[in-house]
Coordinates of C-alpha atoms in Angstrom, one line a residue:
Chain Y
M1 CA 64.0 76.6 158.0
Y2 CA 65.0 79.8 159.6
A3 CA 67.0 78.7 162.6
A4 CA 70.5 77.1 162.3
P5 CA 70.2 73.3 162.8
P6 CA 71.8 73.3 166.3
I7 CA 69.3 75.9 167.4
Q8 CA 66.4 74.0 165.9
K9 CA 67.6 70.8 167.7
L10 CA 67.8 72.7 171.0
L11 CA 64.3 74.0 170.5
D12 CA 63.0 70.5 169.7
E13 CA 64.5 69.1 172.9
L14 CA 63.4 72.0 175.1
E15 CA 59.8 71.6 173.8
R16 CA 59.7 68.1 175.2
L17 CA 60.0 69.4 178.8
P18 CA 56.9 69.6 180.8
G19 CA 55.2 73.1 180.8
I20 CA 57.5 74.3 178.0
G21 CA 55.7 75.3 174.8
P22 CA 57.2 76.7 171.6
K23 CA 57.4 80.3 173.0
S24 CA 59.1 79.3 176.2
A25 CA 61.5 77.0 174.3
Q26 CA 62.4 79.9 172.1
R27 CA 62.9 82.3 175.0
I28 CA 65.1 79.8 176.8
A29 CA 67.1 78.9 173.6
Y30 CA 67.9 82.5 172.8
W31 CA 68.7 83.1 176.5
L32 CA 71.2 80.2 176.4
L33 CA 72.7 81.5 173.1
N34 CA 73.2 84.9 174.7
A35 CA 74.4 83.5 178.0
D36 CA 78.0 83.0 179.1
R37 CA 79.4 79.8 177.8
A38 CA 80.1 78.7 181.4
V39 CA 76.5 79.2 182.5
A40 CA 75.1 77.2 179.6
L41 CA 77.6 74.4 180.0
R42 CA 76.8 74.2 183.7
L43 CA 73.2 73.4 182.8
S44 CA 74.3 70.9 180.2
E45 CA 76.5 69.2 182.7
A46 CA 74.0 69.3 185.5
I47 CA 71.5 67.4 183.3
A48 CA 74.1 64.8 182.3
E49 CA 75.4 64.4 185.8
V50 CA 71.9 63.8 187.3
K51 CA 71.5 60.9 184.8
E52 CA 74.9 59.6 185.6
S53 CA 75.0 59.8 189.4
V54 CA 71.4 59.6 190.7
H55 CA 69.7 56.3 191.3
F56 CA 67.2 54.9 193.8
C57 CA 68.0 54.7 197.5
A58 CA 68.6 51.0 198.4
R59 CA 66.3 51.4 201.5
C60 CA 63.5 53.8 200.6
F61 CA 63.7 54.2 196.8
N62 CA 64.0 58.0 197.0
Y63 CA 66.5 59.5 194.6
A64 CA 70.0 59.1 195.9
Q65 CA 73.6 59.9 194.9
D66 CA 75.1 57.3 197.2
E67 CA 73.7 53.9 198.2
L68 CA 71.4 55.6 200.7
C69 CA 69.5 58.9 200.1
E70 CA 70.2 62.0 202.2
V71 CA 67.2 61.3 204.5
C72 CA 68.1 57.7 205.2
R73 CA 71.8 58.7 205.8
S74 CA 70.8 61.4 208.3
V75 CA 71.3 60.6 212.0
T76 CA 68.8 63.2 213.1
R77 CA 65.8 61.5 211.5
D78 CA 63.3 59.5 213.6
P79 CA 63.4 55.9 212.2
Q80 CA 60.2 55.0 214.1
I81 CA 57.9 56.7 211.6
I82 CA 57.8 56.0 207.9
C83 CA 56.0 58.3 205.4
V84 CA 54.9 56.4 202.3
V85 CA 54.7 58.4 199.1
S86 CA 54.1 57.6 195.5
E87 CA 57.0 59.3 193.9
P88 CA 60.4 60.8 194.9
R89 CA 59.0 64.2 193.7
D90 CA 56.5 64.0 196.6
I91 CA 59.3 64.2 199.2
P92 CA 60.5 67.8 198.7
P93 CA 57.1 69.4 199.4
I94 CA 56.8 67.4 202.7
E95 CA 60.3 68.3 203.7
R96 CA 59.6 72.0 203.1
T97 CA 56.8 71.9 205.7
A98 CA 59.5 71.0 208.4
M99 CA 56.6 69.0 210.1
F100 CA 58.0 65.5 209.4
S101 CA 61.3 64.2 210.7
G102 CA 60.9 60.5 210.1
L103 CA 62.0 58.3 207.1
Y104 CA 60.3 57.8 203.8
H105 CA 59.3 54.9 201.5
V106 CA 58.7 55.6 197.8
L107 CA 56.2 53.2 196.2
G108 CA 57.2 54.2 192.6
G109 CA 53.5 54.8 191.6
A110 CA 50.0 54.1 192.9
L111 CA 47.6 51.2 192.4
S112 CA 45.6 51.6 189.2
P113 CA 43.6 48.8 187.7
M114 CA 42.9 51.1 184.7
E115 CA 46.6 51.4 183.9
G116 CA 47.3 47.8 185.0
I117 CA 49.4 48.8 187.9
G118 CA 49.1 46.2 190.7
P119 CA 50.8 45.7 194.1
D120 CA 53.7 43.8 192.5
D121 CA 54.5 46.8 190.3
L122 CA 55.1 49.0 193.4
N123 CA 57.8 48.8 196.2
I124 CA 55.3 47.2 198.6
N125 CA 57.2 44.1 199.4
A126 CA 60.2 46.2 200.2
L127 CA 58.1 48.2 202.6
L128 CA 56.8 45.1 204.4
Q129 CA 60.4 43.9 204.6
R130 CA 61.3 47.2 206.3
L131 CA 58.4 46.9 208.7
A132 CA 59.5 43.4 209.6
T133 CA 63.2 44.3 210.2
E134 CA 63.2 48.0 211.3
E135 CA 61.5 49.2 214.5
V136 CA 58.6 51.2 213.1
G137 CA 55.8 52.5 215.3
E138 CA 53.8 54.5 212.7
V139 CA 53.3 54.5 208.9
L140 CA 52.0 57.8 207.5
L141 CA 50.3 57.1 204.2
A142 CA 51.0 60.3 202.1
T143 CA 49.8 59.1 198.7
N144 CA 47.9 61.7 196.6
P145 CA 44.3 62.4 197.6
N146 CA 42.9 61.1 194.3
V147 CA 41.3 57.8 193.3
E148 CA 44.6 55.9 192.8
G149 CA 46.2 57.4 195.9
E150 CA 43.2 56.6 198.1
T151 CA 43.0 53.0 196.7
T152 CA 46.7 52.5 197.5
A153 CA 46.4 53.9 201.0
A154 CA 43.4 51.7 201.7
Y155 CA 45.3 48.7 200.4
L156 CA 48.4 49.4 202.5
A157 CA 46.3 50.1 205.6
R158 CA 44.7 46.7 205.3
L159 CA 48.2 45.1 205.0
I160 CA 49.9 47.0 207.8
K161 CA 47.3 47.4 210.5
P162 CA 47.4 43.6 211.4
L163 CA 51.2 44.1 212.1
G164 CA 50.3 46.2 215.2
I165 CA 51.7 49.4 213.6
T166 CA 49.8 52.6 213.7
V167 CA 48.7 53.6 210.2
T168 CA 47.8 57.3 209.6
R169 CA 46.7 59.3 206.6
L170 CA 47.3 62.9 205.5
A171 CA 44.3 65.0 206.5
S172 CA 42.0 66.3 203.8
G173 CA 40.3 69.6 204.1
L174 CA 40.3 73.2 202.9
P175 CA 43.7 74.6 201.8
V176 CA 45.0 77.1 204.2
G177 CA 44.4 80.6 202.8
G178 CA 41.7 79.3 200.5
D179 CA 38.2 80.6 200.1
L180 CA 35.1 78.6 201.1
E181 CA 33.4 80.1 198.1
F182 CA 35.8 78.4 195.7
A183 CA 36.2 75.1 197.4
D184 CA 35.0 72.0 195.5
E185 CA 32.2 70.1 197.2
V186 CA 34.3 67.0 197.8
T187 CA 37.0 68.9 199.6
L188 CA 34.5 70.9 201.6
G189 CA 32.6 67.7 202.5
R190 CA 35.8 66.2 203.8
A191 CA 36.5 69.3 205.8
I192 CA 33.1 69.1 207.4
E193 CA 33.4 65.3 208.0
S194 CA 36.9 65.8 209.6
R195 CA 35.9 68.9 211.6
R196 CA 38.0 69.6 214.8
V197 CA 36.7 70.5 218.2
L198 CA 38.2 73.9 219.2
Chain Q
M1 CA 68.9 69.6 202.4
Y2 CA 66.4 67.1 201.0
A3 CA 67.5 66.7 197.5
A4 CA 70.7 64.8 196.5
P5 CA 73.4 67.3 195.5
P6 CA 73.3 66.6 191.8
I7 CA 69.5 67.2 191.8
Q8 CA 70.0 70.4 193.8
K9 CA 72.6 71.5 191.3
L10 CA 70.3 70.9 188.4
L11 CA 67.5 72.8 190.2
D12 CA 69.8 75.7 190.7
E13 CA 70.8 75.8 187.0
L14 CA 67.2 75.4 185.8
E15 CA 66.0 78.3 187.9
R16 CA 68.4 80.6 186.1
L17 CA 66.4 80.1 182.9
P18 CA 64.0 82.9 181.9
G19 CA 60.4 82.2 182.9
I20 CA 61.4 79.2 185.1
G21 CA 60.6 79.5 188.8
P22 CA 61.3 77.0 191.6
K23 CA 58.1 75.0 190.8
S24 CA 58.8 74.7 187.1
A25 CA 62.4 73.8 187.8
Q26 CA 61.3 71.0 190.1
R27 CA 58.8 69.7 187.6
I28 CA 61.5 69.7 184.8
A29 CA 64.2 68.2 187.1
Y30 CA 61.9 65.3 188.1
W31 CA 60.8 64.9 184.6
L32 CA 64.4 64.6 183.5
L33 CA 65.2 62.1 186.3
N34 CA 62.3 60.0 185.2
A35 CA 63.0 60.3 181.5
D36 CA 65.0 57.9 179.3
R37 CA 68.7 58.5 179.7
A38 CA 68.9 59.1 175.9
V39 CA 66.2 61.9 176.0
A40 CA 67.9 63.7 178.9
L41 CA 71.4 63.4 177.3
R42 CA 70.0 64.7 174.0
L43 CA 69.0 67.9 175.8
S44 CA 72.3 68.2 177.6
E45 CA 74.2 67.8 174.3
A46 CA 71.9 70.2 172.4
I47 CA 72.8 72.9 174.9
A48 CA 76.5 72.2 174.7
E49 CA 76.4 72.0 170.9
V50 CA 74.6 75.3 170.5
K51 CA 77.4 76.9 172.5
E52 CA 80.1 75.1 170.5
S53 CA 78.9 75.5 167.0
V54 CA 76.7 78.6 166.8
H55 CA 78.3 82.0 166.2
F56 CA 77.3 85.2 164.4
C57 CA 76.8 85.3 160.6
A58 CA 79.8 87.1 159.0
R59 CA 77.4 89.1 156.8
C60 CA 74.2 89.8 158.8
F61 CA 75.1 88.9 162.5
N62 CA 72.2 86.4 162.7
Y63 CA 73.1 83.2 164.6
A64 CA 74.8 80.8 162.2
Q65 CA 76.4 77.4 162.2
D66 CA 78.6 78.1 159.2
E67 CA 80.3 81.3 158.2
L68 CA 77.0 82.6 156.8
C69 CA 73.5 82.0 158.3
E70 CA 70.7 80.0 156.7
V71 CA 69.1 83.1 155.3
C72 CA 72.3 84.6 153.8
R73 CA 73.2 81.2 152.2
S74 CA 69.8 80.7 150.7
V75 CA 69.7 81.3 146.9
T76 CA 65.9 82.0 146.9
R77 CA 66.1 85.2 149.1
D78 CA 65.9 88.6 147.5
P79 CA 69.2 90.5 148.2
Q80 CA 67.6 93.8 147.2
I81 CA 65.8 94.3 150.5
I82 CA 67.4 94.1 154.0
C83 CA 65.3 93.9 157.1
V84 CA 67.1 95.5 160.1
V85 CA 66.3 93.9 163.5
S86 CA 67.7 94.4 167.0
E87 CA 68.4 90.8 167.9
P88 CA 68.7 87.4 166.2
R89 CA 65.6 86.3 168.2
D90 CA 63.5 88.8 166.2
I91 CA 64.1 86.9 163.0
P92 CA 62.0 83.7 163.6
P93 CA 58.8 85.7 164.2
I94 CA 59.3 87.6 160.9
E95 CA 60.1 84.3 159.1
R96 CA 57.0 82.7 160.4
T97 CA 54.8 85.4 158.7
A98 CA 56.2 84.2 155.3
M99 CA 55.7 87.8 154.2
F100 CA 59.4 88.7 153.9
S101 CA 61.8 87.0 151.5
G102 CA 64.8 89.4 151.7
L103 CA 67.9 89.4 153.8
Y104 CA 68.5 90.5 157.4
H105 CA 70.9 92.7 159.3
V106 CA 71.1 92.2 163.1
L107 CA 72.2 95.3 165.1
G108 CA 72.9 93.5 168.3
G109 CA 70.8 95.9 170.4
A110 CA 69.2 99.3 170.1
L111 CA 70.4 102.8 170.8
S112 CA 69.8 103.7 174.5
P113 CA 71.4 106.7 176.0
M114 CA 70.1 105.5 179.4
E115 CA 72.1 102.3 179.1
G116 CA 75.0 104.0 177.4
I117 CA 74.5 102.1 174.1
G118 CA 75.6 104.3 171.2
P119 CA 75.9 103.8 167.5
D120 CA 79.4 102.3 167.8
D121 CA 78.0 99.5 170.1
L122 CA 75.7 98.3 167.3
N123 CA 76.5 96.7 163.9
I124 CA 75.7 99.9 162.1
N125 CA 79.1 100.4 160.3
A126 CA 78.7 96.8 159.0
L127 CA 75.2 97.7 157.7
L128 CA 76.5 100.8 155.9
Q129 CA 79.3 98.7 154.4
R130 CA 76.7 96.3 153.1
L131 CA 74.7 99.1 151.6
A132 CA 77.8 100.4 149.9
T133 CA 78.8 97.1 148.4
E134 CA 75.6 95.1 147.9
E135 CA 72.8 96.2 145.5
V136 CA 70.1 97.1 148.0
G137 CA 67.0 99.0 147.0
E138 CA 65.1 99.0 150.3
V139 CA 65.9 98.8 154.0
L140 CA 63.0 97.8 156.2
L141 CA 63.6 99.0 159.8
A142 CA 62.0 96.3 162.1
T143 CA 63.4 97.4 165.4
N144 CA 60.9 97.1 168.3
P145 CA 58.1 99.7 168.5
N146 CA 59.4 101.1 171.8
V147 CA 61.5 104.1 172.7
E148 CA 64.9 102.5 172.0
G149 CA 63.6 100.8 168.8
E150 CA 62.0 104.0 167.5
T151 CA 65.1 106.0 168.3
T152 CA 67.3 103.5 166.5
A153 CA 65.0 103.5 163.4
A154 CA 65.0 107.3 163.3
Y155 CA 68.8 107.4 163.5
L156 CA 69.2 104.8 160.8
A157 CA 66.7 106.4 158.5
R158 CA 68.7 109.7 158.7
L159 CA 71.8 107.8 157.7
I160 CA 70.4 105.7 155.0
K161 CA 67.9 108.0 153.1
P162 CA 70.7 110.2 151.7
L163 CA 72.2 107.1 150.0
G164 CA 69.1 107.0 147.8
I165 CA 67.8 103.8 149.3
T166 CA 64.1 103.4 150.2
V167 CA 63.7 103.2 154.0
T168 CA 60.6 101.6 155.4
R169 CA 59.3 100.9 158.9
L170 CA 57.0 98.2 160.2
A171 CA 53.4 99.5 160.5
S172 CA 52.0 100.2 163.9
G173 CA 48.3 99.7 164.6
L174 CA 45.8 97.3 166.2
P175 CA 46.9 93.7 166.6
V176 CA 44.8 91.5 164.3
G177 CA 42.1 89.7 166.3
G178 CA 42.4 92.3 169.1
D179 CA 39.6 94.4 170.6
L180 CA 39.3 98.1 170.2
E181 CA 38.1 98.2 173.8
F182 CA 41.4 96.8 175.2
A183 CA 43.8 98.7 172.9
D184 CA 46.1 101.1 174.6
E185 CA 45.7 104.8 173.5
V186 CA 49.1 105.0 171.9
T187 CA 48.5 102.0 169.7
L188 CA 45.0 103.2 168.8
G189 CA 46.3 106.7 168.1
R190 CA 48.8 105.2 165.7
A191 CA 46.1 103.1 164.1
I192 CA 44.0 106.3 163.5
E193 CA 47.1 108.2 162.2
S194 CA 48.0 105.5 159.8
R195 CA 44.4 104.7 158.7
R196 CA 44.1 103.2 155.2
V197 CA 41.7 104.2 152.4
L198 CA 39.5 101.2 151.5

């Protein structure tokens, strides 16, 4: 035992965080010990506050401080298009593109027979409810381009198309700025399959 | 604005931490949002507690929960040898080697004319006080092997040697497991200079 117990406790808790190993935990712990009291307490309080005050948006299941999330409360968003994502954490990257101005719907996961996650475990009924009551012209399926995400997208497409709503999917292809040389064959195959006329 | 204010606040605070960029901050924030309330609050409280209850050891200036740190309170440590380090964070790596069983003295920095840090800004008087009152046979200077650390070690050696106390310095040389090919010339030069007879 060479760290005072409160320091060891902090190290233990920091090491639970994703991407934080023993060395990073140590660096952060000593930084906090060295930091202004106010700076450290702001972090402590921000963590507590996020657990107190953040819950799921009643409409789209994004994280929200009020009943509805920032996106659902905005009057400038286009309610005719809903982007369906697996998790709330998928929303910030889409927002950063500034290419989407519609609303969201968070499924809370993806279909996975392996992990026993079926349609009833996701916010799919709530989505169908929204499609029945809101005037939606397009549903953009933005689940991840992996097995579970593709399965979920295919399942939702089968459910939603009969409602006369346009169903779209994020394009697959080469990452912008990437090298052909280093592209995996599945991605490159998709890029060829989905080639555009110039 | 696409994150609820409490989430944005947490992201801002996380990004201040050393080694945590926007992506890591996002990963940690969403992990905390998703985590059990108890897990997140344990981290929040560990940060607050470390700022409440940890201060400097009255004897060696290591971080301590009580008046004296864990090392100074231990009855199994050898009080005849004091290892002098720049910062409290330098102690855990030394403890992990299990090669040192003496006491410590933390200077709280290193001499740096560039940054205006002189002898009076470090816990040097307290060290001399200890050498005058405790029965110390050896002082191991374990400041960093850089310009400031070497300057500080040289300065302390000049002060302490006349007291009739053995002054030692951490060896410089090739890191164990390292490659000669990739060693910088200063380190390799030191390794040659300090070569051992086998």
